[in-house]
CSV table of C-alpha atoms in Angstrom, one decimal:
chain,number,residue,atom,x,y,z
A,1,MET,CA,13.0,35.0,19.7
A,2,ILE,CA,12.1,33.5,23.1
A,3,VAL,CA,11.0,29.9,23.5
A,4,VAL,CA,8.6,29.2,26.3
A,5,ASP,CA,7.6,25.7,27.4
A,6,ASP,CA,7.6,24.0,30.8
A,7,GLN,CA,9.3,20.9,29.4
A,8,ALA,CA,13.1,21.5,29.0
A,9,VAL,CA,13.4,18.8,26.2
A,10,VAL,CA,10.7,20.5,24.2
A,11,ARG,CA,12.3,23.9,24.6
A,12,ALA,CA,15.6,22.6,23.5
A,13,GLY,CA,14.1,20.9,20.4
A,14,PHE,CA,12.4,24.1,19.3
A,15,ALA,CA,15.4,26.2,20.0
A,16,ALA,CA,17.7,23.9,18.0
A,17,ILE,CA,15.3,24.1,15.0
A,18,VAL,CA,15.2,27.9,15.2
A,19,ASP,CA,19.0,28.4,15.7
A,20,ALA,CA,19.8,26.2,12.7
A,21,GLU,CA,17.8,28.5,10.5
A,22,PRO,CA,19.7,31.5,8.9
A,23,GLY,CA,18.4,34.8,10.2
A,24,LEU,CA,16.6,33.4,13.2
A,25,THR,CA,18.1,33.3,16.7
A,26,VAL,CA,16.8,32.2,20.1
A,27,VAL,CA,17.9,34.8,22.6
A,28,ALA,CA,16.3,33.2,25.7
A,29,GLU,CA,14.2,30.3,27.0
A,30,ALA,CA,11.6,30.2,29.8
A,31,GLY,CA,9.8,27.4,31.6
A,32,ASP,CA,6.8,29.4,32.9
A,33,GLY,CA,4.8,32.5,32.0
A,34,ALA,CA,6.2,34.8,34.6
A,35,THR,CA,9.7,34.3,33.4
A,36,ALA,CA,8.6,34.8,29.8
A,37,VAL,CA,7.0,38.1,30.7
A,38,SER,CA,10.2,39.2,32.4
A,39,LEU,CA,12.3,38.2,29.4
A,40,ALA,CA,10.0,39.8,26.9
A,41,THR,CA,10.2,43.2,28.6
A,42,ALA,CA,14.0,43.2,28.0
A,43,GLY,CA,13.3,44.1,24.3
A,44,ASP,CA,15.7,41.6,22.8
A,45,ALA,CA,13.1,39.4,21.0
A,46,ASP,CA,10.6,40.1,18.2
A,47,VAL,CA,8.7,36.9,18.6
A,48,VAL,CA,7.7,34.7,21.6
A,49,LEU,CA,7.0,31.0,21.0
A,50,MET,CA,4.5,30.4,23.8
A,51,ASP,CA,3.2,27.2,25.3
A,52,ILE,CA,-0.3,27.4,27.0
A,53,ARG,CA,-0.3,25.0,29.8
A,54,MET,CA,2.4,25.7,32.3
A,55,PRO,CA,2.7,25.7,36.1
A,56,GLY,CA,2.4,29.1,37.8
A,57,MET,CA,1.5,31.7,35.3
A,58,ASP,CA,0.1,30.1,32.2
A,59,GLY,CA,0.6,31.1,28.6
A,60,LEU,CA,-2.7,32.8,28.3
A,61,THR,CA,-2.0,35.3,31.1
A,62,ALA,CA,1.6,35.7,29.9
A,63,THR,CA,0.4,36.5,26.4
A,64,ARG,CA,-1.9,39.2,27.6
A,65,LEU,CA,0.8,40.8,29.6
A,66,ILE,CA,3.5,40.6,26.9
A,67,THR,CA,1.4,42.0,24.1
A,68,ALA,CA,-0.2,44.8,26.1
A,69,PRO,CA,2.5,47.5,25.6
A,70,ALA,CA,3.0,49.3,22.3
A,71,GLY,CA,5.8,47.7,20.2
A,72,ALA,CA,5.7,44.5,22.2
A,73,PRO,CA,7.0,41.2,20.9
A,74,ARG,CA,4.5,39.2,18.9
A,75,VAL,CA,3.3,35.9,20.4
A,76,LEU,CA,3.0,32.6,18.4
A,77,VAL,CA,1.2,30.1,20.6
A,78,LEU,CA,1.9,26.4,20.5
A,79,THR,CA,-1.1,24.1,21.1
A,80,THR,CA,-1.6,20.4,21.3
A,81,PHE,CA,-5.1,21.1,19.8
A,82,ASP,CA,-6.7,17.9,21.2
A,83,LEU,CA,-6.1,19.1,24.8
A,84,ASP,CA,-6.0,22.9,24.7
A,85,GLU,CA,-9.3,24.7,25.0
A,86,TYR,CA,-8.0,28.2,25.0
A,87,VAL,CA,-7.7,29.1,21.4
A,88,TYR,CA,-10.3,31.9,21.4
A,89,GLU,CA,-9.1,33.3,24.7
A,90,ALA,CA,-5.4,33.4,23.7
A,91,LEU,CA,-6.3,35.1,20.4
A,92,ARG,CA,-8.3,37.7,22.4
A,93,ALA,CA,-5.3,38.0,24.7
A,94,GLY,CA,-3.2,39.2,21.8
A,95,ALA,CA,-1.6,36.2,20.3
A,96,SER,CA,-0.7,36.6,16.6
A,97,GLY,CA,-1.4,33.0,15.8
A,98,PHE,CA,-1.5,29.3,16.7
A,99,LEU,CA,0.7,26.4,15.6
A,100,LEU,CA,0.2,22.8,16.5
A,101,LYS,CA,3.1,21.2,18.5
A,102,ASP,CA,3.4,18.4,15.9
A,103,ALA,CA,4.0,20.8,13.1
A,104,GLN,CA,6.9,20.0,10.8
A,105,PRO,CA,10.1,22.1,11.2
A,106,GLU,CA,9.5,24.0,8.0
A,107,GLU,CA,6.0,24.9,9.1
A,108,LEU,CA,7.3,26.2,12.4
A,109,LEU,CA,10.0,28.3,10.7
A,110,SER,CA,7.5,29.7,8.2
A,111,ALA,CA,5.1,30.6,10.9
A,112,ILE,CA,7.8,32.4,12.9
A,113,ARG,CA,8.7,34.4,9.9
A,114,VAL,CA,5.1,35.3,9.1
A,115,VAL,CA,4.5,36.5,12.7
A,116,ALA,CA,7.8,38.4,12.8
A,117,ALA,CA,6.9,40.2,9.6
A,118,GLY,CA,3.8,41.6,11.3
A,119,ASP,CA,1.1,39.2,10.1
A,120,GLY,CA,-0.9,36.5,11.8
A,121,ILE,CA,-1.3,32.8,11.2
A,122,LEU,CA,-3.6,30.0,12.2
A,123,ALA,CA,-3.0,26.3,11.6
A,124,PRO,CA,-6.0,25.0,9.5
A,125,ALA,CA,-7.1,22.7,12.4
A,126,VAL,CA,-7.1,25.7,14.8
A,127,THR,CA,-9.2,27.7,12.3
A,128,ARG,CA,-11.7,24.8,12.4
A,129,ARG,CA,-11.6,24.9,16.2
A,130,LEU,CA,-12.3,28.6,16.2
A,131,ILE,CA,-15.2,28.1,13.9
A,132,ASP,CA,-16.6,25.3,16.0
A,133,THR,CA,-16.5,27.6,19.0
A,134,PHE,CA,-19.0,29.9,17.3
A,135,ALA,CA,-21.0,26.9,15.9
A,136,ARG,CA,-21.6,25.8,19.5
A,137,GLY,CA,-22.9,29.2,20.4
A,138,GLY,CA,-19.6,30.4,21.8
A,139,PRO,CA,-18.8,34.1,22.6
A,140,ALA,CA,-21.8,36.4,22.2
A,141,LEU,CA,-22.0,38.3,19.0
A,142,PRO,CA,-22.3,42.1,19.1
A,143,PRO,CA,-24.4,43.9,16.5
A,144,ALA,CA,-23.1,43.4,13.0
A,145,ASP,CA,-23.5,46.9,11.8
A,146,GLY,CA,-20.9,48.6,14.1
A,147,PRO,CA,-17.3,48.8,12.9
A,148,LEU,CA,-18.1,46.9,9.7
A,149,GLY,CA,-20.0,49.9,8.5
A,150,ARG,CA,-16.7,51.5,7.7
A,151,LEU,CA,-15.9,48.9,5.1
A,152,THR,CA,-16.8,48.8,1.4
A,153,GLN,CA,-18.6,45.7,0.1
A,154,ARG,CA,-15.5,44.3,-1.4
A,155,GLU,CA,-13.5,44.8,1.8
A,156,ARG,CA,-16.3,42.9,3.6
A,157,GLU,CA,-16.0,40.1,1.1
A,158,VAL,CA,-12.2,40.0,1.6
A,159,LEU,CA,-12.7,40.0,5.4
A,160,MET,CA,-15.1,37.0,5.1
A,161,LYS,CA,-12.6,35.1,3.1
A,162,ILE,CA,-9.8,35.9,5.5
A,163,ALA,CA,-12.0,34.5,8.3
A,164,SER,CA,-12.4,31.3,6.2
A,165,GLY,CA,-8.7,30.8,6.2
A,166,LEU,CA,-7.8,31.7,2.6
A,167,THR,CA,-4.5,33.2,1.6
A,168,ASN,CA,-4.3,36.4,-0.5
A,169,ALA,CA,-3.6,34.4,-3.6
A,170,GLU,CA,-6.6,32.2,-3.0
A,171,ILE,CA,-8.8,35.2,-2.3
A,172,GLY,CA,-7.6,36.8,-5.5
A,173,ALA,CA,-8.4,33.7,-7.5
A,174,GLU,CA,-12.0,33.5,-6.1
A,175,LEU,CA,-12.6,37.2,-6.6
A,176,GLY,CA,-10.9,37.5,-10.0
A,177,VAL,CA,-8.4,40.1,-8.9
A,178,THR,CA,-4.6,40.2,-8.4
A,179,THR,CA,-2.9,39.3,-5.2
A,180,GLY,CA,-1.6,42.9,-5.0
A,181,THR,CA,-5.2,44.1,-5.1
A,182,VAL,CA,-6.2,41.7,-2.3
A,183,LYS,CA,-3.3,42.9,-0.2
A,184,SER,CA,-4.4,46.5,-0.7
A,185,HIS,CA,-7.9,45.5,0.5
A,186,VAL,CA,-6.5,43.7,3.5
A,187,ASN,CA,-4.4,46.6,4.5
A,188,ALA,CA,-7.3,49.0,4.1
A,189,LEU,CA,-9.7,46.9,6.2
A,190,LEU,CA,-7.2,46.4,8.9
A,191,SER,CA,-6.5,50.1,9.1
A,192,LYS,CA,-10.2,51.0,9.1
A,193,LEU,CA,-11.0,48.5,11.9
A,194,GLY,CA,-7.9,49.3,13.9
A,195,LEU,CA,-6.8,45.6,13.8
A,196,ARG,CA,-3.2,44.3,14.0
A,197,ASP,CA,-3.4,41.4,11.6
A,198,ARG,CA,-5.5,38.7,9.9
A,199,VAL,CA,-5.9,36.8,13.2
A,200,GLN,CA,-7.7,39.7,14.8
A,201,ALA,CA,-9.7,40.2,11.6
A,202,THR,CA,-10.9,36.6,11.8
A,203,ILE,CA,-12.1,37.0,15.4
A,204,LEU,CA,-13.9,40.2,14.5
A,205,ALA,CA,-15.6,38.6,11.5
A,206,TYR,CA,-17.1,36.0,13.7
A,207,GLU,CA,-17.9,38.3,16.6
A,208,THR,CA,-19.8,40.7,14.5
A,209,GLY,CA,-21.6,38.0,12.6
A,210,LEU,CA,-20.2,38.9,9.2
A,211,ILE,CA,-19.5,35.2,8.7
A,212,SER,CA,-21.4,32.3,10.3
A,213,PRO,CA,-19.8,29.0,11.3
A,214,ARG,CA,-21.0,27.7,7.9
A,215,GLY,CA,-19.2,30.4,6.1
A,216,THR,CA,-22.3,32.4,5.1
A,217,LEU,CA,-21.8,36.1,4.4
A,218,ARG,CA,-24.3,38.4,6.0
A,219,GLY,CA,-25.8,41.1,4.0
């Protein structure tokens, strides 16, 4: 993986945590977005751990450029949460998830593995931030009956619960089905909607109005 942060001490700290974990290796470090983009195109990394606020090219622009090509590395963005105001924009740019900079080492390692496996992840506080964006009348919502018309009612329910931040196990418990069944629904809805992961599904659920900031399912 590639660690990107404009503070050398922070980069070194994250790199040490990752390198100490079996099966994970930091292949490069970068102090700005432009360098990160250059390193990512080399094809040596599956995941890029990306800071947002950096001199020169910021993490938002770098994320958009890194994730644009097919088969590109996946980006896990680090945010201070209280300061960063780019959560929605970075997700739209192609980030596979957000993690708070004060996360525990085990949370960081778990998030890296989730993203490397092809899924997306949002820290609970970041999910609340995304919800708040729409509650304040954030990005305009397109008509709700577009792409969602391809989904069954159960798939729409699963999508709503994904957007609420629930895991497959939690969704299964609420719907009274097995985790395997939930996973099948998740895979089906992602395929039908042409989405990469749960993060993109969450964005779409809010953009289309399937779920409101108060968690209300639209009919």
